[in-house]
Coordinates of C-alpha atoms in Angstrom, one line a residue:
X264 CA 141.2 84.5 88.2
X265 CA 139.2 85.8 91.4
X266 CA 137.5 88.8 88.9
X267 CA 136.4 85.6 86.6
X268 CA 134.8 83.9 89.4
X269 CA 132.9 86.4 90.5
X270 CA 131.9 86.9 86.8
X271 CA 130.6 83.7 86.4
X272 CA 128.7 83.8 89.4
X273 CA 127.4 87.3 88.5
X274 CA 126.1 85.4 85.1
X275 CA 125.1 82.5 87.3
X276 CA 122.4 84.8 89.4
X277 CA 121.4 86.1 86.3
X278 CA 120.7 82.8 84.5
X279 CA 118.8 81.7 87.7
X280 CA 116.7 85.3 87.8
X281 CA 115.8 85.0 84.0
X282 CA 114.5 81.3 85.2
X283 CA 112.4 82.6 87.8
X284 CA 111.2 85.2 85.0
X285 CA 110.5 82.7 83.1
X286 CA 108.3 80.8 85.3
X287 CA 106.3 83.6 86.3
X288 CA 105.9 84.6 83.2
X289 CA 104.3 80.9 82.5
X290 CA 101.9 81.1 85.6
X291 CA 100.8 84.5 84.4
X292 CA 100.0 82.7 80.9
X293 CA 98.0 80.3 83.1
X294 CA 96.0 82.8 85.2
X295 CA 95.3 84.4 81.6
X296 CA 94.3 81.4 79.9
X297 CA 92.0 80.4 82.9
X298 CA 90.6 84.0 82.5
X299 CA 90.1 83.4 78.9
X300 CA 88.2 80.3 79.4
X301 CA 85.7 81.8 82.1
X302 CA 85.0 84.4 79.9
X303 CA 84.4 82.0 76.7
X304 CA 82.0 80.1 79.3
X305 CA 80.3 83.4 80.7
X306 CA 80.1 83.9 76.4
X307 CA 78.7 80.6 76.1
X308 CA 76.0 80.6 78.6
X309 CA 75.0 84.0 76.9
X310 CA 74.6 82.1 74.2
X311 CA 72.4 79.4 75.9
X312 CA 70.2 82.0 77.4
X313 CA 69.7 83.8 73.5
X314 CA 68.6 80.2 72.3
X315 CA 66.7 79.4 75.4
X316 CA 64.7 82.6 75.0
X317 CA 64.5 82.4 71.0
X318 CA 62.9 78.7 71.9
X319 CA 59.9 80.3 74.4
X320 CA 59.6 83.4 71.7
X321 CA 58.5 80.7 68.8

């Protein structure tokens, strides 16, 4: 009875770690979408400043 105890709090721990896993793992997803989306907008003004200089070229 005492050995399943501990077993169960053994699992416990680890259900609780894989949760914290888990929710790290979504904050990095969020760091890596932000980073994704400054690098579309760094792409994006790129693009603007193309445009901008294939308007003063005509």
């Amino acid at each position: 009875r005492k050995e399943t105890n501990q077993g169960e709090r053994e699992r416990n721990k680890t259900k609780e770690g894989g949760r914290e896993r888990k929710e790290m793992k979504e904050g990095e997803r969020e760091r890596n979408e932000t980073k994704e989306g400054e690098s579309e907008r760094s792409k994006s003004k790129k693009g603007e400043r193309q445009l901008n200089e294939a308007k003063e070229g005509e």
